[in-house]
Every structure is written in structure tokens, then in C-alpha cells.
Coordinates of C-alpha atoms in Angstrom, one line a residue:
M1 CA -0.1 -0.3 -0.2
S2 CA 2.8 2.2 0.7
N3 CA 4.1 2.8 -3.0
L4 CA 0.2 3.0 -4.0
T5 CA -0.2 6.7 -2.4
T6 CA 2.0 8.0 -4.9
A7 CA 0.7 5.8 -7.9
S8 CA -0.8 7.7 -10.9
D9 CA -4.1 7.7 -11.6
E10 CA -4.2 5.2 -15.0
L11 CA -1.9 2.6 -12.7
L12 CA -5.2 2.6 -10.4
A13 CA -7.5 2.6 -12.8
G14 CA -6.3 -0.3 -14.4
L15 CA -5.6 -2.9 -11.1
C16 CA -9.4 -1.8 -10.8
R17 CA -10.3 -3.1 -14.0
Q18 CA -8.0 -5.9 -14.0
Q19 CA -9.4 -6.9 -10.4
R20 CA -6.5 -9.4 -10.1
H21 CA -4.5 -7.5 -7.0
I22 CA -4.8 -8.7 -3.7
M23 CA -3.9 -6.0 -0.9
F24 CA -1.6 -5.9 1.9
E25 CA -2.3 -2.9 4.0
H26 CA 0.4 -2.8 7.0
D27 CA -0.6 0.9 7.5
V28 CA -4.2 2.9 7.3
R29 CA -4.2 4.3 3.8
I30 CA -7.3 5.1 3.7
C31 CA -7.0 8.2 6.5
Y32 CA -5.6 11.2 5.4
Y33 CA -3.7 11.1 8.7
R34 CA -2.5 7.5 8.1
G35 CA -4.1 6.7 11.9
N36 CA -2.1 9.7 13.6
F37 CA -5.9 10.4 15.5
P38 CA -4.2 12.6 18.7
G39 CA -1.9 14.5 16.1
S40 CA -5.1 15.0 13.7
A41 CA -7.0 18.5 12.9
D42 CA -10.6 17.4 13.1
K43 CA -12.4 16.3 16.1
V44 CA -14.1 13.0 14.8
H45 CA -10.2 11.2 14.0
R46 CA -8.5 13.4 17.7
F47 CA -11.5 13.0 20.2
A48 CA -13.3 9.3 18.8
Q49 CA -10.2 7.8 17.7
R50 CA -11.7 6.4 14.4
C51 CA -11.3 7.6 10.9
V52 CA -13.9 9.4 8.7
C53 CA -12.1 10.1 5.3
A54 CA -13.9 9.3 2.5
A55 CA -11.4 8.1 0.1
R56 CA -13.3 7.1 -2.6
H57 CA -10.4 6.3 -4.9
W58 CA -9.1 3.7 -2.2
R59 CA -12.3 2.3 -1.5
C60 CA -12.4 1.3 -5.5
L61 CA -9.2 -0.2 -5.2
F62 CA -10.5 -2.8 -2.0
R63 CA -13.5 -3.5 -3.5
S64 CA -12.1 -5.0 -7.1
A65 CA -9.3 -6.1 -5.1
L66 CA -9.4 -10.3 -5.1
G67 CA -9.0 -9.8 -0.7
T68 CA -7.4 -7.8 1.8
I69 CA -4.3 -8.8 4.2
Y70 CA -4.3 -6.6 7.1
L71 CA -1.8 -7.1 9.9
T72 CA -4.1 -7.2 13.0
H73 CA -8.0 -6.9 13.8
R74 CA -7.4 -3.5 15.8
Q75 CA -6.2 -2.3 12.4
L76 CA -9.3 -4.1 10.4
G77 CA -11.0 -2.2 13.1
V78 CA -10.5 1.1 12.0
Y79 CA -11.6 0.5 7.9
A80 CA -14.8 -1.2 9.3
A81 CA -15.7 1.6 11.5
N82 CA -15.3 4.3 8.5
P83 CA -18.6 4.6 7.5
F84 CA -17.6 5.9 4.1
F85 CA -15.8 2.3 3.2
E86 CA -16.8 -1.0 2.2
L87 CA -14.9 -4.1 3.7
G88 CA -13.9 -6.4 1.2
P89 CA -12.9 -10.1 1.6
S90 CA -10.0 -10.0 4.5
I91 CA -7.6 -11.6 6.3
V92 CA -5.7 -10.8 9.2
L93 CA -2.5 -12.0 10.3
G94 CA -2.1 -10.8 13.6
S95 CA 1.2 -9.3 13.5
S96 CA 4.4 -8.4 11.5
L97 CA 6.2 -10.3 9.6
M98 CA 9.8 -10.9 10.8
S99 CA 12.7 -12.2 8.6
R100 CA 14.8 -15.6 9.6
R101 CA 17.8 -13.3 10.9
F102 CA 15.2 -12.0 14.0
F103 CA 14.3 -15.3 14.7
Q104 CA 17.9 -16.6 15.0
R105 CA 18.8 -13.5 17.2
A106 CA 15.8 -14.2 19.3
A107 CA 17.0 -18.2 20.0
Q108 CA 20.4 -16.8 20.5
Q109 CA 19.4 -14.7 23.3
R110 CA 17.2 -17.2 24.8
A111 CA 20.3 -19.1 25.2
R112 CA 22.3 -16.7 26.7
A113 CA 19.6 -15.3 29.5
H114 CA 19.8 -18.7 30.7
A115 CA 23.7 -18.4 31.6
A116 CA 23.5 -14.6 32.7
A117 CA 22.0 -12.7 35.3
P118 CA 18.5 -11.2 35.4
S119 CA 18.2 -7.4 34.7
E120 CA 16.7 -5.3 35.7
Q121 CA 16.6 -2.6 33.2
T122 CA 13.5 -1.0 31.9
V123 CA 13.7 1.0 28.8
V124 CA 11.2 3.4 27.3
V125 CA 11.3 4.9 23.5
W126 CA 11.5 8.4 22.5
S127 CA 9.5 10.3 20.1
K128 CA 8.4 13.7 19.0
N129 CA 5.2 12.3 17.5
E130 CA 2.6 12.6 20.4
I131 CA 0.9 9.3 19.3
K132 CA 4.3 7.2 20.7
G133 CA 2.7 8.2 24.1
F134 CA 6.3 9.1 25.4
A135 CA 5.9 11.1 28.1
R136 CA 3.2 8.7 29.0
S137 CA 5.6 5.7 29.2
K138 CA 7.9 8.2 31.2
A139 CA 5.4 9.0 33.7
Y140 CA 4.1 5.6 34.4
C141 CA 7.5 4.1 34.9
E142 CA 8.2 7.4 37.8
A143 CA 4.9 6.9 39.4
R144 CA 6.6 3.4 40.4
G145 CA 9.9 4.5 41.3
I146 CA 11.2 3.3 38.2
L147 CA 14.4 5.3 36.3
P148 CA 13.8 4.1 32.7
L149 CA 16.7 4.3 30.1
V150 CA 15.3 5.8 26.8
I151 CA 16.1 5.0 23.5
R152 CA 16.5 8.1 21.2
A153 CA 18.4 7.8 17.5
M154 CA 19.9 5.0 17.9
P155 CA 20.0 2.3 15.0
H156 CA 17.5 -0.3 14.8
A157 CA 20.2 -3.2 15.8
D158 CA 21.5 -1.3 18.6
V159 CA 17.7 -1.3 19.5
L160 CA 17.5 -5.1 19.6
D161 CA 20.7 -5.2 21.3
T162 CA 19.2 -3.1 24.3
L163 CA 15.9 -5.1 24.2
A164 CA 18.2 -8.1 24.6
Q165 CA 19.7 -7.0 28.0
S166 CA 16.5 -5.4 29.4
H167 CA 13.9 -6.8 31.7
R168 CA 11.3 -4.6 30.6
L169 CA 9.5 -2.6 27.8
V170 CA 6.9 0.2 28.7
Y171 CA 5.4 1.7 25.6
L172 CA 2.0 3.3 25.9
P173 CA 0.6 5.2 22.8
N174 CA -1.8 7.5 22.8
G175 CA -3.5 6.3 19.9
L176 CA -3.8 3.7 17.2
E177 CA -0.9 1.4 16.5
P178 CA -1.7 -0.6 14.0
A179 CA 0.5 -3.8 14.5
G180 CA 3.4 -3.3 17.1
R181 CA 6.4 -4.1 15.7
L182 CA 8.4 -3.1 18.4
L183 CA 6.8 -4.9 20.9
V184 CA 6.8 -8.1 19.2
E185 CA 10.7 -7.4 18.7
A186 CA 11.2 -6.7 22.8
R187 CA 8.9 -9.8 23.6
M188 CA 10.7 -12.4 21.7
L189 CA 14.1 -10.9 23.2
G190 CA 12.8 -11.9 26.7
C191 CA 11.3 -8.3 27.4
E192 CA 8.2 -8.2 30.1
V193 CA 6.1 -6.0 27.6
I194 CA 3.9 -3.1 29.3
S195 CA 1.3 -1.6 26.7
N196 CA -2.6 -0.8 26.1
D197 CA -5.1 -1.9 23.8
H198 CA -4.2 1.1 21.7
S199 CA -1.4 -1.6 20.5
G200 CA -3.2 -3.9 17.9
V201 CA -0.7 -6.7 18.3
C202 CA -1.9 -6.8 22.2
G203 CA -4.9 -7.9 21.1
E204 CA -4.4 -10.7 19.0
S205 CA -4.9 -14.7 20.3
W206 CA -1.5 -15.5 20.3
W207 CA -0.1 -13.3 21.9
H208 CA -2.0 -14.5 25.1
L209 CA 0.1 -17.2 25.2
P210 CA 3.6 -18.9 26.4
N211 CA 6.3 -17.9 24.6
E212 CA 7.2 -20.6 23.0
M213 CA 3.7 -21.3 21.3
A214 CA 3.4 -17.3 20.3
L215 CA 6.7 -17.9 18.8
R216 CA 5.7 -20.8 16.5
V217 CA 2.8 -18.7 15.8
L218 CA 5.4 -15.6 14.7
Q219 CA 7.5 -18.3 12.4
D220 CA 4.3 -19.7 10.7
A221 CA 3.3 -15.6 10.3
P222 CA 5.2 -15.8 6.2
H223 CA 3.3 -19.2 5.6
R224 CA 0.1 -18.0 6.3
F225 CA 0.8 -14.6 4.2
W226 CA 1.7 -16.5 1.2
R227 CA -1.6 -19.2 2.1
S228 CA -3.5 -16.3 1.8
V229 CA -2.6 -15.0 -1.3
A230 CA -3.0 -18.3 -2.9
R231 CA -6.1 -18.3 -1.5
F232 CA -7.1 -15.3 -2.8
A233 CA -5.6 -15.4 -6.2
S234 CA -7.6 -18.7 -6.4
Q235 CA -10.9 -16.8 -6.6
R236 CA -12.6 -15.1 -9.5
P237 CA -13.0 -11.6 -9.4
A238 CA -16.0 -10.9 -8.6
A239 CA -18.6 -8.9 -10.3
T240 CA -18.5 -5.0 -10.8
A241 CA -20.9 -3.2 -8.5
P242 CA -23.1 -0.4 -10.5
H243 CA -21.9 2.0 -8.1
L244 CA -18.0 1.0 -8.7
A245 CA -17.7 1.1 -12.6
G246 CA -16.4 4.2 -13.0
C247 CA -13.4 3.3 -11.3
Y248 CA -12.2 1.9 -14.7
D249 CA -11.8 5.4 -15.7
A250 CA -8.5 7.5 -14.5
R251 CA -10.4 10.4 -14.7
Y252 CA -12.6 9.3 -12.3
I253 CA -10.2 8.0 -9.9
K254 CA -8.4 11.5 -10.1
K255 CA -11.8 13.6 -9.4
Q256 CA -12.0 11.0 -6.4
R257 CA -8.4 12.3 -4.9
A258 CA -9.8 16.0 -5.2
R259 CA -12.9 15.2 -3.9
F260 CA -11.3 13.6 -0.8
A261 CA -8.6 16.6 -0.1
K262 CA -11.9 18.9 -0.2
H263 CA -13.9 16.4 2.2
V264 CA -10.6 17.0 4.6
E265 CA -10.8 20.6 5.0
R266 CA -14.6 20.6 5.2
L267 CA -14.4 18.4 8.7
A268 CA -12.0 20.9 10.0
S269 CA -14.8 23.7 9.1
W270 CA -17.6 22.1 10.3
Q271 CA -16.6 20.5 13.3
E272 CA -16.1 23.7 14.5
Y273 CA -19.3 23.9 15.6
L274 CA -20.0 20.8 17.6
P275 CA -20.4 20.7 20.9
N276 CA -16.6 19.2 22.6
A277 CA -18.9 17.0 24.8
L278 CA -19.6 14.9 21.6
F279 CA -15.6 13.6 21.7
R280 CA -14.7 13.1 25.2
G281 CA -15.7 10.9 27.9
S282 CA -17.6 7.7 27.8
R283 CA -19.0 8.5 24.3
A284 CA -15.3 8.5 22.9
V285 CA -14.4 5.1 25.0
V286 CA -17.6 3.1 23.7
A287 CA -16.4 4.5 19.9
R288 CA -12.7 3.7 19.9
R289 CA -13.7 0.2 21.8
S290 CA -16.4 -0.5 19.3
A291 CA -13.7 0.5 16.5
A292 CA -11.5 -2.5 18.2
R293 CA -14.3 -5.0 18.0
V294 CA -14.4 -6.4 14.6
V295 CA -14.9 -9.9 13.6
S296 CA -13.1 -10.9 10.1
N297 CA -15.4 -11.7 7.3
T298 CA -13.3 -15.2 6.4
D299 CA -14.6 -18.3 5.4
T300 CA -11.6 -19.8 8.1
D301 CA -10.7 -17.8 11.0
E302 CA -7.2 -18.8 11.6
A303 CA -6.7 -16.4 14.3
A304 CA -9.3 -18.4 16.1
S305 CA -7.7 -21.6 15.1
W306 CA -3.9 -20.9 17.1
G307 CA -5.8 -21.8 20.4
R308 CA -6.3 -25.1 18.7
E309 CA -3.5 -25.6 17.2
L310 CA -0.7 -25.0 20.1
G311 CA -3.3 -25.9 23.1
P312 CA -4.8 -24.3 25.9
Q313 CA -3.9 -20.1 26.3
Q314 CA -2.1 -18.8 29.2
A315 CA -1.8 -15.4 29.6
T316 CA 1.9 -14.2 29.3
G317 CA 3.2 -10.3 29.8
V318 CA 1.4 -7.6 31.3
V319 CA -1.2 -5.4 29.7
A320 CA -1.5 -1.7 31.0

């Protein structure tokens, strides 16, 4: 999806005509703010923590696709809660895709952990973006008398080394974290993870499995990805709905992109007249929770089968 944000109108229209593409969404590309709800300019995004962008050019691309692969159900929930978006055939992987090199590193770390003295170090991650929740994570530590190590401007390899030598990661984002790759890396490297329900991976069923079982689920993610691709590719394109017929025309795609930009501008204007009470307190909480409760519209829900394949679930990690 990331490359398609700069795709030409002709390319998008051509994909809609062919109806043989499969989408892999690792962000929230239908959203003008890319899912950064706390940093958005309009009240619905900011206070209700949901996307209401009318991205019709993306809707055409999703509806004409053979299927879409999402990382987490939390991410899928953002799409389902958008009143201008129609979900097509969908599969949820349950996590980011990790490399073989990372799993080798995790295995080496587990072997070293048995011989080394246990660490008491707690780490937090600095970010200038409010959505990442650095201040919130640091305040959580300070309230408990913990002086955390701050990871800042550090190469990824050094971040992994730091996590491998630490006891705990505190990561409390203020808004949507569609997947949460950092949380997965920390846990597989031996850290206790403290996060919240904004992190998509914390809501997946495998997250509460024992570490060895969770590791097997992660290692199977690339295979689940290609099984999903094969399943979608074996299907015939759905009959084109009348309201999507215009998607075949590049001029239509261009027009919808322009309308999308104007739609975002109007959001900031008409919402100034809405009372702030609509977007605070219990109503905002209900909106966020309803957006997270989504059942994937698949014929076989692989996420639900993990517990049956791997054994009974046991609570691991900590979710604040």
C-alpha cells in the first residue's frame, strides 16, 4: 500500500479494471492522517479515535481487489468503523512479518538468558510524535519509582541489543498502533512488555500464549501470508457493482482524489460548530472500543484456530 499512495491515476484505474490485485495493508492508508488520530486537525479523528475520511479512490481499489491482508484486528477495525468504506474479503495475519535473521537472534538471546544474571533495566522509546506516548510511558515508570533507559536516535540493531539486555519495555501509545512490531521484538528477546489497547498486537489471541507457542505463531506468519495470497488468487473477480463502474476511468480516480482533499478541509470547518462534549468522556471510549471489536469476514478464521493447534492459552506479558 505504501507505494500506491504516489501511484498515477492510470495505474489505479488499470488495477480496478483487471481485478486481479491483492492488497497488503500495513498502515491505515485510507486515512488522510495515516491513523495518527491524536495529531489530526478534526475532532472526530482526534477525540473519537476513528477515521471518517471519504477516500473513494481507495474504496474502488479495495472493492475491486481479490482480497486484503491486514496485520491485526485492531487495524481492520479502523476500516470497518469508517462509514465511507466497504470491507471486501479480508484476512488478518495477527502480527508483522519477522525475518529469519530476527528469529535466529531471538534463539541466541534465549540461550544466553539462561546463563546470564537477570536484568532489572526498564526501557522506554523516545519519539517527538505524541501518538507514540513517550511522556505517558515515562510517567508510568516514574510513578512506580523506576528510572527508565530512554532509547533515542539509535540504529535498529542497537535497539535490539538494548532490548535483549533489558527486563522490561514500557510502551503506552496515545493512539492507534496498527501492529506494534517493537512490542513483538521486545517480547521475543525476553522483555516483559507493558502496553495498552491502542497496540494492535496486544489484542491478538496469540499474544496471550506462552512464549514458545507465541514464537511458533510468529514463525508461521510468512507461510500464512502466502497461503492467504494463494487462496485469494484462486478466486474469480467479483462482479463489478454499478457504483464502482467508474473506477475503470483514470479521470474518475483523479476526480475522487480531489474530492478527498476537499472532504478533509470541510471536516475541520463544520466540526468547529460541534460541541466538544460529543467527543470526550464515555462516548469517545465507546467509539474506540466499538472500532476495535471486529470479526474478520473470512471463511476460515486462522486466528481462532491458533489456540486449538497450539494448546490452551495462558496469560503472558502485562497489558496496562
